Amino acid sequence: MRWRSASVIILLCWALVALSAPWLPLQPYDIALENILQPPEPQLWLGADDLGRPVLDRLLMGARTSFWVACWVVSLSLLIGTLFGAVAAYRGGIWDRALVLVIDIFMAFPGILLAIALAGLLGPGIDNLVFALTLVGWVGFARLARAQVLSVKQRDHVLAAQALGTRPRRIVTRHLLPLISAPLVVEATFGIAGVVVAESGLSFLGLGVQPPEASWGSMIRDGVRYLLVAPHLVIAPGAALFIVVMSVNLLGDRLRDWLDVRTVRSTRLTGGAV
Amino acid sequence: MPAYLAGRLFTAVWVVFGVSTLVFLLIHWVPGDPVDVMLGESASGADRELLRQALGLDRPLFEQWWSFMHGILHFDLGNSLYHQQSVVSLLDSRYVATAELAGLAFLFAVAIALPLGLLAAARRGSAWDRGAMGFAMLGVSIPNFWLGPLLVLLFSLQLGWLPVSGREGPASLLLPALTLGTSLAAILSRMVRSSLLEVLEEDYIRSARARGLSSYQVLVRHGLRNAWLPILTLLGMQLGALLGGAVVTETVFNWPGLGTLLVESIQRRDYPVVQGCVLVISLSYVLINLLTDLLYAWVDPRIRLHQGHG
């Protein structure tokens, strides 16, 4: 369908803006008192915020924030989670049981509650944000990787490799990981959507990106105070966020159909109820 | 059943133990001295020592942990550093508001998702199906902290039907609950559809149709009844996301529940209250999940009558 390709184009634009933002002629921090709360007009596409800063420029900087946070959190979570999950499931015994106990505890914290508490206690800032979200995010991947490895580790080719005396590390990386990568890729895609929302959510609560840096979440937070006089301050960043998240979700659905993955979506960062 | 029950209860007890320990450790994970963070750099040595003693931070870690766990068992979570009040009484005054919000959001979600999912499954591939799934995609992707202000803009500021924020009267609950319930409604309607579609492939559905039952009876009495189990599991898990989302939603609407208390306490560096909020929300979630699993076992004779570990 055509709108499905639209989602890919939107995501490419998002990545392109995020990567090229430092070289674009943006003025996201330029305070212009004469433009305060200016509604959108031809010279100022998305208007200006409560300090007269151009909303469009801040929106693009916000795209950069969300893109990099999502990249870091999802790659770190994927790496750590897959490693722990796959190794524990392959070795079995006490390793596996220990991992399950840890996973059970982390899963007992609802949604992003743990991330909120951690980010709050660690103090604001992107590094702490990435740390807090990764600490919450790896669990979903670990659980998935574990379940997948358990389901394929008795296959003939793995047993054959074991009989040939192949080292465990090689068995995991060469014989198991390729088999379980499809569901992990799908999970990672949905994970991007979850992280983008979580980053904005934490910034909305004032626990993420700090002023004057821009995040879609903190833009909404600042804009809510002027909802009646300048609704564009809330509508613009929210729409950007919504469009990116929906595009990621559409891509995830498409990947899932294409790779023929059938898993219940984990509820860590992909729950969506933020 | 007894084996299943015992196993499930054991896991729950372990999880409660682990969650409490992790919440205890939260304060100690903060880089640097929590006392410095709370008081700032300008505080005098005597003040620091006083606060350290008040928090028990001068004692060995294990002892602190022991008294924390002991406190939990006796409903004592220490005192707030900001309010002249015990943490438990603070939580007590906020708990009901969050429960109201989450409860109504849950009802909204079920009331929207069940008919939508049923309709989509019954008329698979039709415009109804596409519309329902389109709604689900929108609902999953829209963040609470954007949907909330948009609803306020429309219903409170433009139409003037509902209050903007706060907790005064039943009308003030509607927008927050709708905001919080939308994403659950979206996820749930997808789940209702897909588990119904799976069940509708079964032989007994064909038999029911062959026996000439009405399509309503086939769908609800034979289909939905068997599709309940995956839906219930998902519901239990998603309630966690609902409670997490409540923190954000409460902030949007200035709803005086545990979520706003948590965010305020984080800003005030009132660590005992932060711990209390995280603990209470998480333990509620653990309890709900336990109840869901027990309900699940009770509903499904395949688990109820099975002697082994569920």
Coordinates of C-alpha atoms in Angstrom, one line a residue:
Chain A
M1 CA 0.0 0.0 0.0
R2 CA 1.1 3.5 -0.7
W3 CA 1.0 4.8 2.9
R4 CA 3.3 2.0 3.9
S5 CA 6.1 3.3 1.7
A6 CA 5.3 6.8 3.1
S7 CA 6.3 5.5 6.5
V8 CA 9.7 4.5 5.1
I9 CA 10.2 7.9 3.5
I10 CA 9.3 9.6 6.7
L11 CA 11.8 7.6 8.7
L12 CA 14.5 8.3 6.1
C13 CA 13.8 12.0 6.4
W14 CA 13.9 11.7 10.2
A15 CA 17.4 10.0 10.0
L16 CA 18.6 12.5 7.4
V17 CA 17.5 15.5 9.5
A18 CA 19.1 14.0 12.6
L19 CA 22.4 13.3 10.9
S20 CA 22.6 16.6 9.0
A21 CA 21.2 18.9 11.8
P22 CA 24.6 20.2 12.9
W23 CA 25.3 21.5 9.4
L24 CA 21.9 23.0 8.7
P25 CA 21.5 26.8 9.1
L26 CA 19.2 26.4 12.2
Q27 CA 18.7 29.0 15.0
P28 CA 17.0 26.9 17.7
Y29 CA 18.5 29.0 20.5
D30 CA 18.0 32.5 19.0
I31 CA 15.7 34.4 21.3
A32 CA 13.7 37.0 19.4
L33 CA 11.4 39.0 21.7
E34 CA 9.4 40.5 18.8
N35 CA 8.4 37.0 17.7
I36 CA 7.1 35.7 21.1
L37 CA 4.2 33.2 20.6
Q38 CA 4.0 34.2 16.9
P39 CA 1.5 31.9 15.1
P40 CA 2.7 30.2 11.9
E41 CA 3.2 32.5 8.9
P42 CA 5.0 32.3 5.6
Q43 CA 8.3 33.7 7.0
L44 CA 8.1 31.6 10.1
W45 CA 6.6 28.3 9.1
L46 CA 5.7 26.9 12.4
G47 CA 5.7 30.1 14.4
A48 CA 7.7 30.9 17.4
D49 CA 7.7 29.8 21.0
D50 CA 7.4 31.6 24.3
L51 CA 10.9 33.0 23.9
G52 CA 10.5 33.9 20.3
R53 CA 12.6 30.9 19.1
P54 CA 11.6 29.4 15.7
V55 CA 9.5 26.2 16.4
L56 CA 10.6 24.6 13.1
D57 CA 14.3 24.9 14.0
R58 CA 13.6 23.5 17.5
L59 CA 11.5 20.7 15.9
L60 CA 14.5 19.6 13.8
M61 CA 16.8 19.7 16.8
G62 CA 14.3 17.6 18.6
A63 CA 14.3 15.1 15.8
R64 CA 18.1 14.8 16.3
T65 CA 17.6 14.2 20.0
S66 CA 15.0 11.5 19.6
F67 CA 16.9 9.8 16.8
W68 CA 20.2 9.5 18.7
V69 CA 18.6 8.4 21.9
A70 CA 16.6 5.8 20.1
C71 CA 19.7 4.6 18.2
W72 CA 21.8 4.3 21.4
V73 CA 19.1 2.8 23.6
V74 CA 17.9 0.2 21.1
S75 CA 21.4 -0.9 20.0
L76 CA 22.7 -1.2 23.6
S77 CA 19.5 -3.0 24.8
L78 CA 19.6 -5.4 21.8
L79 CA 23.3 -6.2 22.3
I80 CA 23.1 -6.7 26.1
G81 CA 19.7 -8.4 26.1
T82 CA 20.6 -10.8 23.3
L83 CA 23.9 -11.6 24.8
F84 CA 22.5 -12.4 28.2
G85 CA 19.4 -14.2 26.9
A86 CA 21.2 -16.3 24.3
V87 CA 24.1 -17.3 26.6
A88 CA 21.9 -18.1 29.5
A89 CA 19.5 -20.2 27.4
Y90 CA 22.3 -22.0 25.7
R91 CA 24.2 -22.9 28.9
G92 CA 21.0 -23.7 30.8
G93 CA 21.0 -24.8 34.4
I94 CA 21.8 -22.2 37.0
W95 CA 22.6 -19.5 34.5
D96 CA 19.3 -19.8 32.9
R97 CA 17.4 -19.8 36.2
A98 CA 19.3 -16.8 37.5
L99 CA 18.5 -14.8 34.3
V100 CA 14.8 -15.8 34.6
L101 CA 14.7 -14.5 38.2
V102 CA 16.3 -11.2 37.2
I103 CA 13.9 -10.8 34.3
D104 CA 11.0 -11.6 36.5
I105 CA 12.0 -8.7 38.8
F106 CA 12.5 -6.2 36.1
M107 CA 9.3 -7.2 34.4
A108 CA 7.5 -6.4 37.6
F109 CA 8.1 -2.7 37.2
P110 CA 5.3 -1.3 35.1
G111 CA 6.3 0.3 31.8
I112 CA 8.6 3.2 32.1
L113 CA 8.1 3.7 35.8
L114 CA 11.6 2.4 36.6
A115 CA 13.0 4.7 33.9
I116 CA 11.2 7.6 35.4
A117 CA 12.6 6.9 38.9
L118 CA 16.1 6.2 37.6
A119 CA 16.3 9.2 35.3
G120 CA 14.9 11.3 38.2
L121 CA 17.4 10.1 40.7
L122 CA 20.4 10.2 38.4
G123 CA 19.5 13.8 37.4
P124 CA 18.6 15.2 34.0
G125 CA 20.8 14.8 30.9
I126 CA 20.9 12.7 27.8
D127 CA 23.6 10.2 29.1
N128 CA 21.4 9.4 32.2
L129 CA 18.4 9.1 29.9
V130 CA 20.1 6.6 27.7
F131 CA 21.3 4.7 30.8
A132 CA 17.9 4.6 32.4
L133 CA 16.1 3.5 29.2
T134 CA 18.7 0.8 28.4
L135 CA 18.4 -0.6 31.9
V136 CA 14.7 -1.0 31.3
G137 CA 15.0 -2.0 27.7
W138 CA 17.4 -4.9 27.7
V139 CA 15.0 -7.1 29.5
G140 CA 12.6 -7.5 26.6
F141 CA 15.4 -8.6 24.3
A142 CA 16.8 -10.9 26.8
R143 CA 13.5 -12.6 27.3
L144 CA 12.9 -12.9 23.6
A145 CA 16.4 -14.2 22.8
R146 CA 16.2 -16.7 25.6
A147 CA 12.9 -18.1 24.4
Q148 CA 14.1 -18.3 20.9
V149 CA 17.4 -20.0 21.7
L150 CA 15.5 -22.5 23.9
S151 CA 13.3 -23.4 20.9
V152 CA 16.2 -23.9 18.5
K153 CA 19.0 -25.2 20.5
Q154 CA 18.1 -28.9 20.1
R155 CA 18.0 -28.6 16.3
D156 CA 20.2 -31.1 14.4
H157 CA 22.7 -28.7 13.1
V158 CA 23.4 -27.4 16.6
L159 CA 23.8 -30.9 18.0
A160 CA 26.0 -31.8 15.1
A161 CA 28.2 -28.7 15.8
Q162 CA 28.4 -29.7 19.4
A163 CA 29.4 -33.3 18.4
L164 CA 32.1 -31.9 16.2
G165 CA 33.5 -30.1 19.3
T166 CA 32.7 -26.5 18.1
R167 CA 33.2 -23.9 20.8
P168 CA 30.1 -22.6 22.6
R169 CA 30.8 -19.1 21.5
R170 CA 31.0 -20.1 17.9
I171 CA 27.8 -22.2 18.2
V172 CA 26.0 -19.2 19.6
T173 CA 27.2 -16.7 17.1
R174 CA 27.2 -18.8 14.0
H175 CA 24.5 -21.4 14.5
L176 CA 22.0 -19.9 16.9
L177 CA 22.0 -16.1 16.4
P178 CA 21.3 -16.2 12.7
L179 CA 18.2 -18.3 13.4
I180 CA 16.8 -16.1 16.0
S181 CA 17.6 -12.7 14.4
A182 CA 14.2 -12.2 12.7
P183 CA 12.1 -11.8 15.8
L184 CA 14.8 -9.7 17.4
V185 CA 14.9 -7.3 14.4
V186 CA 11.1 -6.9 14.6
E187 CA 11.3 -6.4 18.4
A188 CA 14.0 -3.8 17.9
T189 CA 11.9 -1.9 15.4
F190 CA 9.0 -1.7 17.8
G191 CA 11.6 -0.8 20.4
I192 CA 12.5 2.3 18.5
A193 CA 8.9 3.5 18.7
G194 CA 8.9 2.8 22.4
V195 CA 12.2 4.6 23.0
V196 CA 11.1 7.7 21.0
V197 CA 7.9 8.0 23.1
A198 CA 9.8 7.2 26.3
E199 CA 12.5 9.9 25.7
S200 CA 9.8 12.5 24.9
G201 CA 7.8 11.3 27.9
L202 CA 10.7 11.7 30.3
S203 CA 11.6 15.1 28.7
F204 CA 7.9 16.0 29.1
L205 CA 8.2 15.3 32.8
G206 CA 11.4 17.4 32.9
L207 CA 13.6 14.4 33.5
G208 CA 15.3 14.2 30.1
V209 CA 16.8 16.8 27.9
Q210 CA 17.5 20.1 29.6
P211 CA 16.9 23.6 28.3
P212 CA 18.0 25.1 26.0
E213 CA 18.4 21.8 24.2
A214 CA 15.3 20.8 22.3
S215 CA 13.3 17.6 22.6
W216 CA 9.8 17.0 21.3
G217 CA 8.7 16.1 24.8
S218 CA 10.1 19.3 26.5
M219 CA 8.6 21.4 23.7
I220 CA 5.2 20.0 24.5
R221 CA 5.8 20.6 28.2
D222 CA 6.7 24.2 27.6
G223 CA 3.9 24.7 25.1
V224 CA 1.1 23.3 27.4
R225 CA 1.2 26.6 29.4
Y226 CA 0.2 28.5 26.3
L227 CA -2.4 26.0 25.0
L228 CA -5.1 28.6 24.6
V229 CA -3.1 31.4 23.0
A230 CA -0.6 29.4 21.0
P231 CA -1.8 25.9 20.4
H232 CA 0.9 25.4 17.7
L233 CA 3.5 25.1 20.4
V234 CA 1.9 21.8 21.4
I235 CA 0.5 20.6 18.1
A236 CA 3.7 20.9 16.0
P237 CA 6.1 18.8 18.2
G238 CA 3.3 16.3 19.1
A239 CA 2.5 15.8 15.4
A240 CA 6.1 15.2 14.6
L241 CA 6.4 12.7 17.4
F242 CA 3.2 11.0 16.4
I243 CA 4.1 10.7 12.8
V244 CA 7.5 9.2 13.5
V245 CA 6.2 6.8 16.0
M246 CA 3.4 5.7 13.7
S247 CA 5.8 5.2 10.8
V248 CA 8.0 3.0 13.0
N249 CA 5.0 1.0 14.1
L250 CA 3.9 0.6 10.5
L251 CA 7.4 -0.5 9.5
G252 CA 7.4 -3.0 12.4
D253 CA 4.1 -4.5 11.3
R254 CA 5.4 -4.8 7.8
L255 CA 8.7 -6.4 8.9
R256 CA 6.7 -8.8 11.1
D257 CA 4.6 -9.9 8.2
W258 CA 7.5 -10.1 5.9
L259 CA 9.8 -12.1 8.2
D260 CA 6.8 -14.1 9.3
V261 CA 7.4 -13.6 13.0
R262 CA 4.8 -14.6 15.5
T263 CA 5.5 -13.3 18.9
V264 CA 3.5 -11.4 21.4
R265 CA 5.0 -7.9 21.6
S266 CA 7.0 -7.6 24.8
T267 CA 5.6 -4.8 27.0
R268 CA 8.8 -3.2 28.2
L269 CA 9.3 -0.2 26.0
T270 CA 6.9 -1.3 23.2
G271 CA 3.8 -1.1 25.3
G272 CA 2.8 2.3 24.0
A273 CA 0.8 3.4 27.0
V274 CA 3.0 6.4 27.7
Chain B
M1 CA -4.1 -26.7 40.5
P2 CA -2.4 -26.8 44.0
A3 CA 1.0 -27.2 42.3
Y4 CA 0.3 -24.4 39.9
L5 CA -0.9 -22.2 42.7
A6 CA 2.1 -22.9 44.8
G7 CA 4.5 -22.2 41.9
R8 CA 2.8 -19.0 41.0
L9 CA 2.7 -17.8 44.6
F10 CA 6.4 -18.6 45.1
T11 CA 7.3 -16.5 42.0
A12 CA 5.2 -13.7 43.3
V13 CA 6.9 -13.7 46.7
W14 CA 10.3 -13.8 45.1
V15 CA 9.3 -10.9 42.8
V16 CA 8.0 -8.8 45.6
F17 CA 11.3 -9.4 47.5
G18 CA 13.4 -8.5 44.4
V19 CA 11.3 -5.4 43.6
S20 CA 11.6 -4.2 47.1
T21 CA 15.4 -4.7 47.1
L22 CA 15.8 -3.0 43.8
V23 CA 13.7 0.0 45.1
F24 CA 15.9 0.1 48.2
L25 CA 19.0 0.1 46.0
L26 CA 17.7 3.0 43.8
I27 CA 19.0 5.6 46.3
H28 CA 22.4 3.9 46.5
W29 CA 22.8 3.8 42.7
V30 CA 22.8 7.6 42.5
P31 CA 26.3 8.6 41.8
G32 CA 27.9 10.5 44.6
D33 CA 26.4 11.1 48.1
P34 CA 22.6 11.3 48.1
V35 CA 22.9 13.7 51.0
D36 CA 25.0 16.1 48.9
V37 CA 22.5 15.9 46.1
M38 CA 19.6 16.6 48.5
L39 CA 21.1 19.5 50.4
G40 CA 23.3 21.1 47.8
E41 CA 26.9 22.0 48.2
S42 CA 26.4 24.9 50.6
A43 CA 25.0 22.8 53.5
S44 CA 26.9 22.7 56.7
G45 CA 28.6 19.6 58.0
A46 CA 26.1 19.3 60.9
D47 CA 23.1 19.4 58.6
R48 CA 24.6 16.7 56.4
E49 CA 25.2 14.5 59.4
L50 CA 21.7 15.1 60.7
L51 CA 20.1 14.1 57.3
R52 CA 22.4 11.1 57.0
Q53 CA 21.2 9.9 60.4
A54 CA 17.6 10.6 59.6
L55 CA 17.9 8.5 56.4
G56 CA 20.0 5.9 58.2
L57 CA 22.8 6.3 55.7
D58 CA 25.4 6.1 58.4
R59 CA 24.7 2.5 59.0
P60 CA 26.1 -0.5 57.0
L61 CA 24.3 -1.2 53.8
F62 CA 22.9 -4.6 54.9
E63 CA 21.5 -3.1 58.1
Q64 CA 19.8 -0.4 56.1
W65 CA 18.3 -2.9 53.7
W66 CA 17.1 -5.0 56.7
S67 CA 15.3 -2.1 58.3
F68 CA 13.9 -1.1 54.9
M69 CA 12.4 -4.6 54.4
H70 CA 11.3 -4.7 58.0
G71 CA 9.6 -1.4 57.5
I72 CA 7.7 -2.6 54.4
L73 CA 6.3 -5.5 56.3
H74 CA 5.0 -3.1 59.0
F75 CA 3.7 -0.5 56.5
D76 CA 6.5 1.9 57.5
L77 CA 8.3 3.6 54.7
G78 CA 10.0 6.3 56.7
N79 CA 9.1 10.0 56.6
S80 CA 9.0 12.5 53.8
L81 CA 11.9 15.0 53.8
Y82 CA 9.6 17.7 52.5
H83 CA 6.2 17.2 54.1
Q84 CA 6.0 16.8 57.8
Q85 CA 4.3 13.5 57.2
S86 CA 5.0 9.8 57.0
V87 CA 5.4 8.4 53.5
V88 CA 2.6 5.9 54.1
S89 CA 0.1 8.6 54.9
L90 CA 1.2 10.6 51.8
L91 CA 0.7 7.5 49.6
D92 CA -2.6 6.7 51.3
S93 CA -4.0 10.1 50.4
R94 CA -3.0 9.7 46.7
Y95 CA -3.6 6.1 46.1
V96 CA -7.4 6.3 45.6
A97 CA -7.0 9.0 42.9
T98 CA -4.7 6.8 40.8
A99 CA -6.9 3.7 41.3
E100 CA -9.9 5.7 40.1
L101 CA -8.0 6.9 37.0
A102 CA -6.6 3.6 36.1
G103 CA -9.9 1.8 36.8
L104 CA -12.0 4.1 34.5
A105 CA -9.3 4.0 31.8
F106 CA -9.4 0.3 31.9
L107 CA -13.2 0.2 31.6
F108 CA -13.0 2.7 28.7
A109 CA -10.4 0.5 27.0
V110 CA -12.5 -2.7 27.3
A111 CA -15.7 -0.9 26.3
I112 CA -14.0 0.4 23.1
A113 CA -11.8 -2.6 22.3
L114 CA -14.3 -5.5 22.7
P115 CA -16.9 -4.4 20.1
L116 CA -14.2 -3.0 17.8
G117 CA -12.2 -6.3 17.9
L118 CA -15.3 -8.4 17.5
L119 CA -16.5 -6.4 14.6
A120 CA -13.1 -6.4 12.9
A121 CA -12.9 -10.2 13.3
A122 CA -16.4 -10.9 12.2
R123 CA -16.1 -8.7 9.1
R124 CA -12.5 -9.5 8.3
G125 CA -11.1 -7.5 5.4
S126 CA -14.1 -5.2 5.2
A127 CA -14.1 -1.4 5.7
W128 CA -15.1 -2.0 9.4
D129 CA -12.0 -4.1 9.8
R130 CA -9.7 -1.6 8.2
G131 CA -11.3 1.2 10.1
A132 CA -10.9 -0.6 13.4
M133 CA -7.3 -1.5 12.8
G134 CA -6.6 2.0 11.6
F135 CA -7.9 3.3 14.9
A136 CA -5.7 0.7 16.7
M137 CA -2.6 1.9 14.8
L138 CA -3.4 5.6 15.7
G139 CA -4.1 4.7 19.3
V140 CA -0.9 2.7 19.7
S141 CA 1.2 5.5 18.3
I142 CA -0.3 8.6 20.0
P143 CA 1.5 9.5 23.2
N144 CA -0.5 10.4 26.3
F145 CA 1.2 13.7 26.8
W146 CA 0.1 14.8 23.3
L147 CA -3.4 13.3 23.3
G148 CA -4.2 14.8 26.7
P149 CA -3.5 18.4 25.6
L150 CA -5.3 17.9 22.3
L151 CA -8.4 16.6 24.2
V152 CA -8.2 19.6 26.6
L153 CA -7.9 21.9 23.6
L154 CA -11.1 20.5 22.0
F155 CA -13.3 19.6 25.0
S156 CA -12.3 22.1 27.6
L157 CA -11.0 25.2 25.8
Q158 CA -13.0 25.2 22.6
L159 CA -16.3 23.5 23.6
G160 CA -16.0 24.2 27.3
W161 CA -17.7 20.9 28.3
L162 CA -15.1 19.5 30.7
P163 CA -12.7 20.9 33.2
V164 CA -9.1 21.4 32.1
S165 CA -7.4 19.8 35.1
G166 CA -7.6 18.9 38.7
R167 CA -9.9 16.5 40.5
E168 CA -13.2 18.1 41.2
G169 CA -16.3 16.0 40.5
P170 CA -16.7 13.0 38.2
A171 CA -16.5 15.2 35.0
S172 CA -12.8 15.9 35.7
L173 CA -12.0 12.2 35.5
L174 CA -13.3 11.8 32.0
L175 CA -10.5 13.3 29.9
P176 CA -7.6 11.8 31.9
A177 CA -9.2 8.4 31.8
L178 CA -9.9 8.6 28.1
T179 CA -6.3 9.8 27.5
L180 CA -4.9 6.9 29.5
G181 CA -7.3 4.3 28.1
T182 CA -6.8 5.0 24.4
S183 CA -3.5 3.1 23.9
L184 CA -4.8 0.1 25.9
A185 CA -8.0 0.1 23.8
A186 CA -5.9 0.1 20.7
I187 CA -3.6 -2.8 21.7
L188 CA -6.6 -4.7 23.1
S189 CA -8.7 -4.4 20.0
R190 CA -5.9 -5.8 18.0
M191 CA -5.5 -8.7 20.4
V192 CA -9.3 -9.4 20.4
R193 CA -9.3 -9.5 16.7
S194 CA -6.3 -11.7 16.2
S195 CA -7.2 -14.2 18.9
L196 CA -10.7 -14.4 17.6
L197 CA -9.5 -15.0 14.1
E198 CA -7.4 -17.8 15.3
V199 CA -10.2 -19.4 17.2
L200 CA -12.6 -19.1 14.3
E201 CA -10.3 -21.4 12.3
E202 CA -11.1 -24.3 14.7
D203 CA -13.2 -27.3 13.9
Y204 CA -15.7 -26.6 16.6
I205 CA -16.6 -23.3 15.1
R206 CA -17.3 -25.0 11.8
S207 CA -19.4 -27.6 13.7
A208 CA -21.3 -24.8 15.4
R209 CA -22.0 -23.1 12.1
A210 CA -23.0 -26.4 10.6
R211 CA -25.5 -26.9 13.4
G212 CA -27.1 -23.7 12.2
L213 CA -26.3 -21.4 15.2
S214 CA -26.6 -17.7 14.5
S215 CA -23.4 -16.0 13.7
Y216 CA -23.7 -14.0 16.9
Q217 CA -23.8 -17.2 18.9
V218 CA -20.9 -18.6 17.0
L219 CA -18.9 -15.5 17.5
V220 CA -19.6 -14.8 21.1
R221 CA -20.5 -18.1 22.8
H222 CA -18.1 -20.3 20.9
G223 CA -15.5 -17.9 19.6
L224 CA -15.0 -15.2 22.3
R225 CA -15.2 -17.7 25.1
N226 CA -12.2 -19.6 23.8
A227 CA -10.3 -16.4 22.7
W228 CA -10.5 -15.0 26.3
L229 CA -7.2 -16.5 27.5
P230 CA -4.7 -14.7 25.4
I231 CA -6.7 -11.6 25.9
L232 CA -6.6 -12.0 29.6
T233 CA -2.9 -12.5 29.7
L234 CA -2.3 -9.4 27.6
L235 CA -4.6 -7.4 29.8
G236 CA -2.7 -8.3 32.9
M237 CA 0.6 -7.4 31.3
Q238 CA -0.7 -4.2 29.8
L239 CA -2.1 -3.0 33.1
G240 CA 1.6 -2.4 34.0
A241 CA 1.9 0.0 31.0
L242 CA -1.3 1.6 32.2
L243 CA 0.1 2.3 35.6
G244 CA 3.3 3.6 34.1
G245 CA 1.4 5.7 31.7
A246 CA -0.7 7.0 34.6
V247 CA 2.3 8.8 35.9
V248 CA 2.5 10.9 32.7
T249 CA -1.2 11.3 32.3
E250 CA -1.6 12.5 35.9
T251 CA 1.1 15.1 35.2
V252 CA -0.8 16.3 32.1
F253 CA -4.0 16.8 34.0
N254 CA -2.6 17.7 37.3
W255 CA -4.4 14.8 38.8
P256 CA -3.5 14.4 42.4
G257 CA -2.5 10.7 42.3
L258 CA 0.7 8.7 42.9
G259 CA 2.1 9.8 39.6
T260 CA 2.1 13.5 40.3
L261 CA 3.4 12.7 43.8
L262 CA 6.3 10.8 42.2
V263 CA 7.2 13.5 39.8
E264 CA 7.0 16.2 42.5
S265 CA 9.1 14.2 44.9
I266 CA 11.7 13.6 42.2
Q267 CA 11.9 17.4 41.7
R268 CA 12.2 17.9 45.5
R269 CA 14.7 15.1 45.9
D270 CA 12.4 13.6 48.5
Y271 CA 13.9 10.2 48.1
P272 CA 11.8 8.3 50.7
V273 CA 8.7 9.3 48.9
V274 CA 10.1 8.4 45.5
Q275 CA 10.9 5.0 46.8
G276 CA 7.4 4.7 48.3
C277 CA 5.7 5.6 45.0
V278 CA 7.7 3.2 42.9
L279 CA 7.2 0.5 45.4
V280 CA 3.5 0.9 45.7
I281 CA 2.9 1.2 42.0
S282 CA 5.1 -1.9 41.2
L283 CA 3.6 -4.0 44.0
S284 CA 0.1 -3.2 42.8
Y285 CA 1.1 -4.3 39.3
V286 CA 2.6 -7.6 40.8
L287 CA -0.6 -8.2 42.6
I288 CA -2.8 -7.5 39.6
N289 CA -0.7 -9.9 37.5
L290 CA -1.0 -12.6 40.2
L291 CA -4.7 -12.2 40.2
T292 CA -4.9 -12.3 36.4
D293 CA -2.9 -15.6 36.4
L294 CA -5.2 -17.1 39.1
L295 CA -8.2 -15.9 37.2
Y296 CA -6.7 -17.4 34.0
A297 CA -6.2 -20.7 35.8
W298 CA -9.7 -20.6 37.2
V299 CA -11.3 -19.8 33.8
D300 CA -9.4 -22.5 31.9
P301 CA -10.0 -26.0 33.0
R302 CA -6.9 -27.1 31.0
I303 CA -4.8 -25.3 33.7
R304 CA -7.2 -25.8 36.6
L305 CA -7.3 -29.6 36.3
H306 CA -3.7 -30.0 35.2
Q307 CA -1.6 -31.4 38.1
G308 CA 1.8 -30.3 37.0
H309 CA 3.3 -26.9 36.9
G310 CA 1.0 -24.7 34.9

